[in-house]
Tab-separated table of C-alpha atoms and ligand atoms in Angstrom:
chain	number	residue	atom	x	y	z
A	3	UNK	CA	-284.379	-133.561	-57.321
A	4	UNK	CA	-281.320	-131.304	-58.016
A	5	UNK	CA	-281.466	-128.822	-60.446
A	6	UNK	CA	-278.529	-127.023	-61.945
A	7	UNK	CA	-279.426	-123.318	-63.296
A	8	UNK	CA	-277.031	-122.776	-66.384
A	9	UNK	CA	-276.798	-119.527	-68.605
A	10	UNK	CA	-275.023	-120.904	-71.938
A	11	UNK	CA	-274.295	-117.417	-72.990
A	12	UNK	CA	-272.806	-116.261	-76.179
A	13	UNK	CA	-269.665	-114.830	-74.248
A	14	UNK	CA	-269.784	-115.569	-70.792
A	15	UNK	CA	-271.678	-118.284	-69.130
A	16	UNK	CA	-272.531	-119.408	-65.101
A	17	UNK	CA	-274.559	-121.199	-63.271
A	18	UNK	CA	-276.684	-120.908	-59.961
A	19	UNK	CA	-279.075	-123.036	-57.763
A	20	UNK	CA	-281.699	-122.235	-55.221
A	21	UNK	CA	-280.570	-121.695	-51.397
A	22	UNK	CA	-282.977	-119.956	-49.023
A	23	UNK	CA	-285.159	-118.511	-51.698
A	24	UNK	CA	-281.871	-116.749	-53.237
A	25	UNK	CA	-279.977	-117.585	-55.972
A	26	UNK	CA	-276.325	-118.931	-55.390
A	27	UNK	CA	-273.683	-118.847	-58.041
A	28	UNK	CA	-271.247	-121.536	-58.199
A	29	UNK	CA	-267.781	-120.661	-58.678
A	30	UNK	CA	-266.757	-121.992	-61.933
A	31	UNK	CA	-263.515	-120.944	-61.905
A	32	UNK	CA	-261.193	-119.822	-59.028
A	33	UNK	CA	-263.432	-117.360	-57.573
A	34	UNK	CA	-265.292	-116.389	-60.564
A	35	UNK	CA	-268.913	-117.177	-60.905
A	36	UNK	CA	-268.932	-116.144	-64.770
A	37	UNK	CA	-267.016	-117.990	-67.095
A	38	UNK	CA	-265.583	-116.744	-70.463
A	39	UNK	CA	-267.377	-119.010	-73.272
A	40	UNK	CA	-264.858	-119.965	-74.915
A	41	UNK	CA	-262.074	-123.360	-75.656
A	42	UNK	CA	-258.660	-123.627	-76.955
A	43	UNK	CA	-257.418	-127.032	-78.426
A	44	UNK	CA	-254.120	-126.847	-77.512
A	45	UNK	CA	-252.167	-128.855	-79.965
A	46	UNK	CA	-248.993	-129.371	-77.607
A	47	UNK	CA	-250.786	-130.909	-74.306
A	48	UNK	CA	-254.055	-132.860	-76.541
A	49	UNK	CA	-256.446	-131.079	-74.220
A	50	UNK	CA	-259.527	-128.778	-74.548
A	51	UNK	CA	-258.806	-125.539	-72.260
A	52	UNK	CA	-262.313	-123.938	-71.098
A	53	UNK	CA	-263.050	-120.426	-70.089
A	54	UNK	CA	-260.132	-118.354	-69.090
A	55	UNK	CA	-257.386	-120.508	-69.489
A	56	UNK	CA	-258.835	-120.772	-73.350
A	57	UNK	CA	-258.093	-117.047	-73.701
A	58	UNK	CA	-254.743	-117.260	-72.043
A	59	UNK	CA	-254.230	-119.197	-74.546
A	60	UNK	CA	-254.779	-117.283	-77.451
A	61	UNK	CA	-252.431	-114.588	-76.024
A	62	UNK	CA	-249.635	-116.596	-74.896
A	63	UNK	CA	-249.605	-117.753	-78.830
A	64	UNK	CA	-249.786	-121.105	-77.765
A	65	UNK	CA	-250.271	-123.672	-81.197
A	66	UNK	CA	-253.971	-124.668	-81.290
A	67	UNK	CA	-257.748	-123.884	-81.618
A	68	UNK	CA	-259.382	-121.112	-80.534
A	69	UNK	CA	-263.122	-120.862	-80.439
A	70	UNK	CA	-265.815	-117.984	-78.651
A	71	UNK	CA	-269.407	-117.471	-79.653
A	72	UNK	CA	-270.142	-121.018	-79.952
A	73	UNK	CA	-273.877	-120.240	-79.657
A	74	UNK	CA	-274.161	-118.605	-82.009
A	75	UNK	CA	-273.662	-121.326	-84.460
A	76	UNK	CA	-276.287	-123.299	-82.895
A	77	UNK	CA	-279.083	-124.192	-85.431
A	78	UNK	CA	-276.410	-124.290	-88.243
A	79	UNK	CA	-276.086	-127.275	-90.681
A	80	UNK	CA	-272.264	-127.021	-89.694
A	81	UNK	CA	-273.145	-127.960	-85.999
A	82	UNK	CA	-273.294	-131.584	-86.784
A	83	UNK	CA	-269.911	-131.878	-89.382
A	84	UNK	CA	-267.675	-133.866	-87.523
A	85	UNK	CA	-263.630	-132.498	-87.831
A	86	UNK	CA	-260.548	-133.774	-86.400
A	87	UNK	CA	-259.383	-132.337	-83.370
A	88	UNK	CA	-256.800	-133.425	-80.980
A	89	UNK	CA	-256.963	-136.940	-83.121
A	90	UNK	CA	-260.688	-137.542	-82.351
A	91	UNK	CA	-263.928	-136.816	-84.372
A	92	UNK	CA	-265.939	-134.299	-82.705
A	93	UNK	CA	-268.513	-131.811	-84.134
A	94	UNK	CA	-269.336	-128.758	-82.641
A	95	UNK	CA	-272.578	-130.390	-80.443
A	96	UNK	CA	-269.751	-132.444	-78.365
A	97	UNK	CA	-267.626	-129.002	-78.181
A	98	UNK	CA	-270.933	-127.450	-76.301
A	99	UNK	CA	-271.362	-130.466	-74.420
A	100	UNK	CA	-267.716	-130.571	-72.870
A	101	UNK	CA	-268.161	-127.262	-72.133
A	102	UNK	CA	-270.994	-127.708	-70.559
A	103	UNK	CA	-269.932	-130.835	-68.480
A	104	UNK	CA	-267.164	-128.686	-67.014
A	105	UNK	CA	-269.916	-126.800	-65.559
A	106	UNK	CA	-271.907	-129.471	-64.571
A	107	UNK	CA	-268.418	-130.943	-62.773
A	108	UNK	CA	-268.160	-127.701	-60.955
A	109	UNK	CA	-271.190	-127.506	-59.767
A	110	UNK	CA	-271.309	-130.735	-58.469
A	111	UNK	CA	-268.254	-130.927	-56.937
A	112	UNK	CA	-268.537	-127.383	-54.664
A	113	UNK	CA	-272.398	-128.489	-53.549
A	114	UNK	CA	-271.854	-132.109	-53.194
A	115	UNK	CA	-275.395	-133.101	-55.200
A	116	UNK	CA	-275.801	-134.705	-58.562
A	117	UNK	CA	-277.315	-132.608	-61.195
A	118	UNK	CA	-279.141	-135.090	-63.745
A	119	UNK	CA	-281.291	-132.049	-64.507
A	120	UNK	CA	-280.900	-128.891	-66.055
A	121	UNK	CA	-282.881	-125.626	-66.249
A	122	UNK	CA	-280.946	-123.673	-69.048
A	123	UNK	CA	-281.782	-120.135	-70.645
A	124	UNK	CA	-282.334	-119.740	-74.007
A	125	UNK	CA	-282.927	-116.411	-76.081
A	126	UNK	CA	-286.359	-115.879	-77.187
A	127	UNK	CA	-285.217	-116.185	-81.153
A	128	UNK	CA	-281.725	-117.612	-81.659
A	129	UNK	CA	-282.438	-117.240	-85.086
A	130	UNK	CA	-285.390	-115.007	-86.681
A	131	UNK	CA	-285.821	-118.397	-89.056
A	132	UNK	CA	-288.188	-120.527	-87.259
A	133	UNK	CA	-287.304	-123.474	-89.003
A	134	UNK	CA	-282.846	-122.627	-87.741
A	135	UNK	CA	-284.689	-121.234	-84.342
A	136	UNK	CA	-286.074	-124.740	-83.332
A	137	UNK	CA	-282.950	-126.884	-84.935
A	138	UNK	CA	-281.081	-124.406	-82.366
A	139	UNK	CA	-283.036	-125.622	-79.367
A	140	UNK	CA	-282.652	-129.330	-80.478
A	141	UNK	CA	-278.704	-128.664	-80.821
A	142	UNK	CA	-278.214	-127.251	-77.319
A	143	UNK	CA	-280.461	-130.215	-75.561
A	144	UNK	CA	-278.159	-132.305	-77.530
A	145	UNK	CA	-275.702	-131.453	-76.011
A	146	UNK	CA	-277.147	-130.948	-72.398
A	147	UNK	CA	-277.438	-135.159	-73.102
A	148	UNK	CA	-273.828	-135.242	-74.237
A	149	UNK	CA	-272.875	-133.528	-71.181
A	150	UNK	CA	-274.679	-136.030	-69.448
A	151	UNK	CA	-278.133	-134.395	-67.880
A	152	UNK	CA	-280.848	-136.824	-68.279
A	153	UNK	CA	-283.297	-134.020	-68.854
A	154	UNK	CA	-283.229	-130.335	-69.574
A	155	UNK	CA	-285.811	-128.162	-69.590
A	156	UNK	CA	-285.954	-124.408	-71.214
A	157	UNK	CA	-286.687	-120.841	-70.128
A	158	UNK	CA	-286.422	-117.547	-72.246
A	159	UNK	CA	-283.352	-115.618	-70.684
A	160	UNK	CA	-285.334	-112.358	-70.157
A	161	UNK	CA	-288.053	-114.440	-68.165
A	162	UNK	CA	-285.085	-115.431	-65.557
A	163	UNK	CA	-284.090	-111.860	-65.504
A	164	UNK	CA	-287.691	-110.222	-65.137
A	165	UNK	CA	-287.675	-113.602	-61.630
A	166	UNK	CA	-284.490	-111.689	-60.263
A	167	UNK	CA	-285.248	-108.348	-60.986
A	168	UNK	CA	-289.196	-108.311	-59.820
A	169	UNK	CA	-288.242	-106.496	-56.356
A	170	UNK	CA	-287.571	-103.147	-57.761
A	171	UNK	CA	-291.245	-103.118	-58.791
A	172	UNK	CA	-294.109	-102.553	-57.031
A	173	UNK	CA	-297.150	-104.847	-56.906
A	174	UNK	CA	-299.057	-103.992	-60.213
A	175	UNK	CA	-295.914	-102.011	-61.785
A	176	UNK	CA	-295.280	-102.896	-65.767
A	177	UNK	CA	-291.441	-103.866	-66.062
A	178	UNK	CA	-289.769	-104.276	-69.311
A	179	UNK	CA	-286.128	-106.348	-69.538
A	180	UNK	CA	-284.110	-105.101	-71.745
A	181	UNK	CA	-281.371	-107.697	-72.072
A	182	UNK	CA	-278.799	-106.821	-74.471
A	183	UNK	CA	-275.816	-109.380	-74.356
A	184	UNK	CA	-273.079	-110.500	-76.978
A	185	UNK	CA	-275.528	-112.854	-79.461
A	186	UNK	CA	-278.957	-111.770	-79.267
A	187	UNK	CA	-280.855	-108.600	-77.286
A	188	UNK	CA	-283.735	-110.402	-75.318
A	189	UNK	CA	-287.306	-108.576	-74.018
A	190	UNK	CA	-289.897	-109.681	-71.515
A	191	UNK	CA	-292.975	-107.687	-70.393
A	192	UNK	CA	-294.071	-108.628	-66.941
A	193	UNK	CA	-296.390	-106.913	-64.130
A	194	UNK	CA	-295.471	-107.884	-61.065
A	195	UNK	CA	-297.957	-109.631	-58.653
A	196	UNK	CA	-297.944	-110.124	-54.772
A	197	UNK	CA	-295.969	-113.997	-55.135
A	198	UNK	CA	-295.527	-114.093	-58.520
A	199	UNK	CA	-295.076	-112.196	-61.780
A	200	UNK	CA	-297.121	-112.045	-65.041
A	201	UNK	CA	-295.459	-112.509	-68.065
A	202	UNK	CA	-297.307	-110.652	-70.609
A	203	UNK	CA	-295.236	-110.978	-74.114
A	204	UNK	CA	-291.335	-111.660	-74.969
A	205	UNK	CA	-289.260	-111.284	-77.846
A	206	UNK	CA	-285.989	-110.785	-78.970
A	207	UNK	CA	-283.612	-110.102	-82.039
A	208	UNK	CA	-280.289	-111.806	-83.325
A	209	UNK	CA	-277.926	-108.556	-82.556
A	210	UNK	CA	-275.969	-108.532	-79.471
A	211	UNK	CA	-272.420	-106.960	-78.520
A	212	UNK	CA	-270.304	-109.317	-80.938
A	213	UNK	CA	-272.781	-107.377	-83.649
A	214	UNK	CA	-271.196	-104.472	-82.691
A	215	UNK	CA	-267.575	-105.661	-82.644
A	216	UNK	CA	-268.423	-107.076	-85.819
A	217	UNK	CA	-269.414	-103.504	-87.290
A	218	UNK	CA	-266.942	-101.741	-85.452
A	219	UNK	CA	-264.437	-103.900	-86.978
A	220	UNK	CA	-265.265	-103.937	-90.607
A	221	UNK	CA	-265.937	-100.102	-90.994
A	222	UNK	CA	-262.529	-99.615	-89.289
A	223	UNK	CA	-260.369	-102.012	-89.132
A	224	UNK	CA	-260.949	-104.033	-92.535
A	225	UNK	CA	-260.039	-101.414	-94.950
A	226	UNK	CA	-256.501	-101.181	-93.085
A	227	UNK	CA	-256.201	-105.102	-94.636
A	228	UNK	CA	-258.023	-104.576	-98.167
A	229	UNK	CA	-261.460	-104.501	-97.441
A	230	UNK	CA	-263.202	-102.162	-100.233
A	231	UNK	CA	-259.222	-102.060	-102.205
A	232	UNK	CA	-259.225	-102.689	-105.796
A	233	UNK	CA	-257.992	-105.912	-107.385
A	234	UNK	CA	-256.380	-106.047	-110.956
A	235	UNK	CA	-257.524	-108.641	-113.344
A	236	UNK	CA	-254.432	-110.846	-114.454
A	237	UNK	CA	-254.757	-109.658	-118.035
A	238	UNK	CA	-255.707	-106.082	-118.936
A	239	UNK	CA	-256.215	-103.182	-117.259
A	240	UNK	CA	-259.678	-103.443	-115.477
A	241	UNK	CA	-260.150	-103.878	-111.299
A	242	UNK	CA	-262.639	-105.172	-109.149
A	243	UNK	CA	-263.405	-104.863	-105.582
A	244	UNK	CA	-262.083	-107.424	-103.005
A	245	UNK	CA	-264.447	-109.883	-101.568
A	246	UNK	CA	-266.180	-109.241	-98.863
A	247	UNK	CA	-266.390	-112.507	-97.714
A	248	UNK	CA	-263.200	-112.750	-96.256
A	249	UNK	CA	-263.130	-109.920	-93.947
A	250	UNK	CA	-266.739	-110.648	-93.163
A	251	UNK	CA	-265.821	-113.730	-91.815
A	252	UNK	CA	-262.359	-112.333	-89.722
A	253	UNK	CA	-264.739	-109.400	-88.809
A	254	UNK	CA	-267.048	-112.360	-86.858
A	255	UNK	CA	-265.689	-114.083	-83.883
A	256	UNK	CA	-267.990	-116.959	-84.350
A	257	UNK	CA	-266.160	-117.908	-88.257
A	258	UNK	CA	-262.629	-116.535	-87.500
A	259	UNK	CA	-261.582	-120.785	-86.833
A	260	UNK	CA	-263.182	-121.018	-90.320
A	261	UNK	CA	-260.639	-119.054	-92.168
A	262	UNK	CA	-257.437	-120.675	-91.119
A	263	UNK	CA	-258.412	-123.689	-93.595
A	264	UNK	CA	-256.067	-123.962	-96.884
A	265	UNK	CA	-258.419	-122.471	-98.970
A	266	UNK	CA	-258.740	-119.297	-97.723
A	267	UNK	CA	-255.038	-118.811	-96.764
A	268	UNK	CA	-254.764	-119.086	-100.891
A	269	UNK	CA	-257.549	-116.579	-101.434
A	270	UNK	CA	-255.309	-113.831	-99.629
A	271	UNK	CA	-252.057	-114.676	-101.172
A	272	UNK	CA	-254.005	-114.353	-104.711
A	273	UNK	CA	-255.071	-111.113	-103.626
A	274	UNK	CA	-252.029	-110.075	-102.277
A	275	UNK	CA	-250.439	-110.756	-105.692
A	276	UNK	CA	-253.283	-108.414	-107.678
A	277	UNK	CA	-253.732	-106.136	-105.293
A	278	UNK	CA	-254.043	-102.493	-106.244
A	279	UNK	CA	-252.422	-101.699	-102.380
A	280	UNK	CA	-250.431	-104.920	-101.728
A	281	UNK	CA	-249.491	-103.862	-98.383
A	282	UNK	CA	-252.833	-103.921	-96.825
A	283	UNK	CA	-253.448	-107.373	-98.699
A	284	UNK	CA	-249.848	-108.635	-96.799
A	285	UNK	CA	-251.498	-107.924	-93.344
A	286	UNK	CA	-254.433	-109.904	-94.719
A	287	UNK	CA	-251.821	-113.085	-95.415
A	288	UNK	CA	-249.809	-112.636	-92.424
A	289	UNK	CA	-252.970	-112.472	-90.249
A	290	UNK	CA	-254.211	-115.748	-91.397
A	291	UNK	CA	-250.586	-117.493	-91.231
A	292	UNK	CA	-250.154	-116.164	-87.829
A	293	UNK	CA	-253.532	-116.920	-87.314
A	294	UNK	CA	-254.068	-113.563	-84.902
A	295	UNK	CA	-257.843	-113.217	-86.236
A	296	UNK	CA	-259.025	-113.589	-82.401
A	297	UNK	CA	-256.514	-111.372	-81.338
A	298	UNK	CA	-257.656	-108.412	-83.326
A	299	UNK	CA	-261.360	-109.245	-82.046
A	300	UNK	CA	-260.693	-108.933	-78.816
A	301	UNK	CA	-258.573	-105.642	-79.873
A	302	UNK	CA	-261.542	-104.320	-81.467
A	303	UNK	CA	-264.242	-105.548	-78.630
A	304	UNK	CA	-261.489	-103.343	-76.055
A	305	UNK	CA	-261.558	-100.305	-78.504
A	306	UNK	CA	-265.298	-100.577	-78.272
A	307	UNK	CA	-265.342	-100.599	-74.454
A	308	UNK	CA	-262.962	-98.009	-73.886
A	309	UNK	CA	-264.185	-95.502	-76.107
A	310	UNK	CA	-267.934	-96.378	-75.125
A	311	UNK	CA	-266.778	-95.600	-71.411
A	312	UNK	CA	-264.344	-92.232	-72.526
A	313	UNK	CA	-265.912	-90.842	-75.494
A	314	UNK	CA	-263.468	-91.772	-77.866
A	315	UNK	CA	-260.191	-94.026	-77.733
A	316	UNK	CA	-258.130	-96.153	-80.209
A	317	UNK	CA	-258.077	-100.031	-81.242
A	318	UNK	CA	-254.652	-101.131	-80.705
A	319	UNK	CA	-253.457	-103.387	-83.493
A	320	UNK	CA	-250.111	-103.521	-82.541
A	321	UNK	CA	-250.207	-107.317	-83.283
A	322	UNK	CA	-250.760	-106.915	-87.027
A	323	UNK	CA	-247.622	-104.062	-87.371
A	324	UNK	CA	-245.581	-102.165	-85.255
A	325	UNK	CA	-247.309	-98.882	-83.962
A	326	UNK	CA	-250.481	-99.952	-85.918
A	327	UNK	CA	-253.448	-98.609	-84.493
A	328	UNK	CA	-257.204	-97.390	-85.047
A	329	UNK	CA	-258.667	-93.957	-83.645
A	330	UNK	CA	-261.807	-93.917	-82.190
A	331	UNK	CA	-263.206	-90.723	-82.210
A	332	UNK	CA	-265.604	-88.879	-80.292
A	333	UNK	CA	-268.932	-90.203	-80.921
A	334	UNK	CA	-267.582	-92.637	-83.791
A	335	UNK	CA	-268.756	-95.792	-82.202
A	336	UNK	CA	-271.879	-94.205	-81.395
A	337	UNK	CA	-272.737	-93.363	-84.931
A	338	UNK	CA	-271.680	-96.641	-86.130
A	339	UNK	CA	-274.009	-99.146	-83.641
A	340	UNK	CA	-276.614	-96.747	-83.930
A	341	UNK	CA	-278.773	-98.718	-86.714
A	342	UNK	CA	-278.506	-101.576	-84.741
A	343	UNK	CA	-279.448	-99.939	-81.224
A	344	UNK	CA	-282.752	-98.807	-83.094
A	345	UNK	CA	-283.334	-102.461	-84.433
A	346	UNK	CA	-283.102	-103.278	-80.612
A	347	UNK	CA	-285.106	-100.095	-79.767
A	348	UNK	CA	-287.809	-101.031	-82.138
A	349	UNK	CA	-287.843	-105.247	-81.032
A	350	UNK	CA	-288.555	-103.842	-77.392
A	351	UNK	CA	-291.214	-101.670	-79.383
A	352	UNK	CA	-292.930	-104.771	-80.633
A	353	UNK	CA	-292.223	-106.420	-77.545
A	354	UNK	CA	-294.847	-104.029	-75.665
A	355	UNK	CA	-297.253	-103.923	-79.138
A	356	UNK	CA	-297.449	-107.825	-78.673
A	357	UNK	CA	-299.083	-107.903	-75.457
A	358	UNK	CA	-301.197	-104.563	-76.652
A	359	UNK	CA	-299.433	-102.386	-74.505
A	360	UNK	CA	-298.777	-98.074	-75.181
A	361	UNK	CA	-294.771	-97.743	-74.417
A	362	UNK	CA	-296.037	-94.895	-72.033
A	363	UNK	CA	-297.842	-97.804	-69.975
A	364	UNK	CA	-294.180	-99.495	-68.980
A	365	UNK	CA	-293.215	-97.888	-65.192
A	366	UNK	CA	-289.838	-99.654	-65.391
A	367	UNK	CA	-286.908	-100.520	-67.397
A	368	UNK	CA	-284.300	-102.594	-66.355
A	369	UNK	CA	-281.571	-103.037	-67.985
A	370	UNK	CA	-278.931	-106.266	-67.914
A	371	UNK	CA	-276.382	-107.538	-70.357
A	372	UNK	CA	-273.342	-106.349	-70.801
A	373	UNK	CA	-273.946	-105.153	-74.022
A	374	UNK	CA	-276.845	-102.686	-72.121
A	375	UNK	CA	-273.317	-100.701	-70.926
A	376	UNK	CA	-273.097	-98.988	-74.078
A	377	UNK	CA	-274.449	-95.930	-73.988
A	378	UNK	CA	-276.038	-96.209	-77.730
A	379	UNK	CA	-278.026	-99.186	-76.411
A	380	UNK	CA	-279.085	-97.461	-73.260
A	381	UNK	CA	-279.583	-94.179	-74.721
A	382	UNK	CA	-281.869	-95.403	-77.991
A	383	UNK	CA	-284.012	-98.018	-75.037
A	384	UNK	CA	-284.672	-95.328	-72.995
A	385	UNK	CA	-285.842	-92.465	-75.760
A	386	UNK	CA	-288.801	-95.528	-76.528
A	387	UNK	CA	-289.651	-95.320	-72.708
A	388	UNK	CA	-289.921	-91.848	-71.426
A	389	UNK	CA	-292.451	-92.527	-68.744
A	390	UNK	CA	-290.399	-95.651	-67.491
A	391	UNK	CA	-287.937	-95.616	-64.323
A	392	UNK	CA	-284.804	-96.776	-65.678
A	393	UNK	CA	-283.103	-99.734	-63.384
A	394	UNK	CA	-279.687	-100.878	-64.073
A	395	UNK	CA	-279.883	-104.765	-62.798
A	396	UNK	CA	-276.525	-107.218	-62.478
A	397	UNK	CA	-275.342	-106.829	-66.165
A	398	UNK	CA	-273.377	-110.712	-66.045
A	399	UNK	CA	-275.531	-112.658	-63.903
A	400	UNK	CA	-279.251	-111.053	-63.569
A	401	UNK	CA	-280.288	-114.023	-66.231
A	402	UNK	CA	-278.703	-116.968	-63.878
A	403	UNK	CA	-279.983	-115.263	-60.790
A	404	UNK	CA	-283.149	-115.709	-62.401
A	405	UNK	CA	-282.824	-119.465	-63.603
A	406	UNK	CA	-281.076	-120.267	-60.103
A	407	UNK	CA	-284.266	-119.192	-58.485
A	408	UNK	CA	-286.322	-120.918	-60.593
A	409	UNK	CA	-284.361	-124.208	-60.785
A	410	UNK	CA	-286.148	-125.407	-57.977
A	411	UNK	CA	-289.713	-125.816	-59.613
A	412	UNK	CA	-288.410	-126.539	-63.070
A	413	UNK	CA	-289.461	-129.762	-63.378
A	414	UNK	CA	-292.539	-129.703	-60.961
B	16	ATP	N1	-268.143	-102.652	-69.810
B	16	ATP	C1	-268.731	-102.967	-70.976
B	16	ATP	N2	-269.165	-102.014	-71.821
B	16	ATP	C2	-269.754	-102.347	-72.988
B	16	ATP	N3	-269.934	-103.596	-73.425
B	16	ATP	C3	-269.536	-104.579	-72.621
B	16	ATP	C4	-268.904	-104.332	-71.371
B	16	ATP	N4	-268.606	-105.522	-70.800
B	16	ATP	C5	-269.005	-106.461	-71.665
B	16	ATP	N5	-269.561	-105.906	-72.765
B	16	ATP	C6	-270.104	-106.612	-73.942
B	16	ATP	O1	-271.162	-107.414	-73.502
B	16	ATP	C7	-271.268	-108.583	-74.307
B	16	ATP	C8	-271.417	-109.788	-73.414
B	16	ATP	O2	-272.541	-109.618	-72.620
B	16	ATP	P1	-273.212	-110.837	-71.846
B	16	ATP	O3	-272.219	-111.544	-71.027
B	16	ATP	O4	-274.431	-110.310	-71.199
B	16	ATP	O5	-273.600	-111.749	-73.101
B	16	ATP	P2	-273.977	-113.277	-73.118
B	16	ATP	O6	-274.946	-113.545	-72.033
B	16	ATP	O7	-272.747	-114.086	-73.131
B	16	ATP	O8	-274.661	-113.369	-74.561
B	16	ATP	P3	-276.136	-113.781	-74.980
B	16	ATP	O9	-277.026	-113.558	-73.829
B	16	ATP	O10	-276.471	-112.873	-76.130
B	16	ATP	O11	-276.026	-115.190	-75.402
B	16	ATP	C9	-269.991	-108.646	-75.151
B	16	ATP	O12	-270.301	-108.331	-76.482
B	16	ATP	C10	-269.099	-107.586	-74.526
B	16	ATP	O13	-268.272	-106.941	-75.475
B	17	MG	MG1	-276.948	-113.431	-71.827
């Protein structure tokens, strides 16, 4: 029986099978064995765009839909409302599923099998809820059916990375993953054996890298369009502070689509019309009827990146106004993600406690993710750990290395 190995990942997903006891990576797209998570509705052509072209896209200004972080809606009551697009009725299960068929296509067409079955990572908590964490599951199988796999079967993400990253450890070492990526950050304890490894406790927490764009974003981009700016009442003198709703939701790639309905277009012109500081309240109105809310996330996720890798930088926002731009300065980004590296800190914490292990016990960390490239996640990981060897494993593909290898016994 074929099995296809698929990480459905909050930003970038691939897939990989078994070959020779290694994993192999399909390309997915020309040469690329990760693909962006992400789909444009392009209103011109009728058709869904996947992956890169989706974000070409988005920049070329091209009329249609734009939609990343579809995971992370997964386990949401919205999931199953059913909206027009491109003159059919889909919800957001069949959006996932076509998504996932074009991986399913690739894969079949560069090996030359038929994948009915799928081995596909999960996170250990998509949702801290346990009631939304288990509607989550359902939703993805749904639409690993819709995509047309007959059966698919479920592994925790950090479990597939601990399978591909077991060979930097010696026989009886303690490894902890650390797997920090853009939805969730992801933790498996394992000691590793002579054949096989021993999984001794997992966890994980809803924060991931489009958490810190997210922050990033409404601490310093927000206020430049009204966030925390007064509002007059239409009679009298008194004000009240904008709400935050708004540039919550255009500070969060996952509801960005959200806000280009009617009503929230007419929420920003009211503002705009009582605001204490109209101008910031016009960018508001022209980023909605421009509909450039995508644009300024991936602005803000670059600002992140380059001044994680520099020290400091600037978020260029040259979409929204002429010569409008952000400065990231030394150590800013830092201090802002740092509450949420220690919520990841302390879930790896509680990841060891679970299994009734001291934190000096762990002999290796290994890091993957891409969100494990900022500093402030690796830095406030590693302070927990001061006895572990730190081990930097493929950041984009350790998890489907891991499910490729594993593929092959899934569903023995
Ligand atoms: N060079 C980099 N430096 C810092 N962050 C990065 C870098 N490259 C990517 N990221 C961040 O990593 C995140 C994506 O990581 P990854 O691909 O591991 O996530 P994912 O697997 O799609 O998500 P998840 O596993 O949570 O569902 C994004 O938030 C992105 O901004
Ligand atoms: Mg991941």
């Amino acid at each position: 029986m074929a099995v296809l190995g698929v990480d459905f990942g909050t930003s970038n997903s691939a897939a990989a099978v078994a070959r020779d006891g290694k994993p192999h990576l399909i390309a997915l797209e020309a040469g690329q064995t990760t693909l962006p998570t992400a789909v444009f509705f392009d209103f011109d052509t009728k058709k869904m765009l996947i992956g890169t072209a989706a974000g070409k896209a988005l920049l070329a200004g091209d009329e249609g839909r734009y939609m990343r972080a579809l995971k992370s809606l997964l386990g949401a009551p919205l999931m199953r409302e059913r909206r027009n697009m491109l003159g059919e009725k889909l919800d957001f299960i069949d959006i996932v599923a076509r998504f996932l068929a074009r991986i399913k296509t690739a894969a079949e067409a560069e090996t030359g099998l038929r994948f009915d079955h799928a081995l596909s990572g999960r996170p250990v908590r998509f949702h801290a809820d346990d009631a939304r964490n288990a509607q989550a599951e359902l939703d993805l199988r749904e639409a690993y059916a819709r995509a047309g796999f007959d059966d698919v079967t479920f592994m925790y993400e950090p479990e597939a990375a601990a399978l591909a990253n077991r060979d930097v450890l010696a026989q009886g070492d303690l490894g902890l993953i650390v797997d920090i990526g853009g939805g969730t950050s992801d933790f498996t304890l394992f000691r590793n054996g002579t054949d096989a490894i021993d999984i001794l406790a997992s966890f994980g927490v809803r924060l991931g890298g489009t958490d810190f764009d997210r922050m990033v974003s409404l601490e310093t981009v927000m206020p430049l369009l009204g966030r925390g700016s007064q509002i007059k009442h239409a009679f009298g003198n008194e004000t009240h502070t904008a709400p935050t709703t708004i540039f919550n939701d255009l500070a969060t790639w996952q509801k960005i689509p959200f806000l280009y309905a009617p009503e929230s277009r007419r929420l920003a012109k009211d503002l705009e019309k009582y605001a204490a500081e109209p101008l910031k309240l016009a960018r508001l109105v022209s980023v909605l009827e421009d509909e450039i809310g995508h644009d300024i996330a991936f602005a803000v996720e670059a600002g992140k990146i380059a001044a994680n890798d520099a020290g400091n930088g600037a978020i260029d926002l040259s979409i929204v106004e002429r010569n409008l731009s952000v400065p990231l300065g030394e150590g800013m980004v830092e201090e802002l993600l740092d509450p949420m590296a220690g919520e990841m800190a302390h879930a790896a914490l509680r990841t060891v406690a679970n299994a009734q292990v001291a934190p000096e016990d762990v002999t290796h960390l290994v890091f993957v993710g891409g969100s494990s490239l900022m500093k402030v996640t690796r830095s406030a990981l590693a302070a927990k750990f001061p006895q572990a060897k730190v081990h930097h494993g493929h950041a984009l593909t350790a998890i489907v290395d891991g499910l490729g290898l594993a593929s092959k016994s899934a569903f023995e």
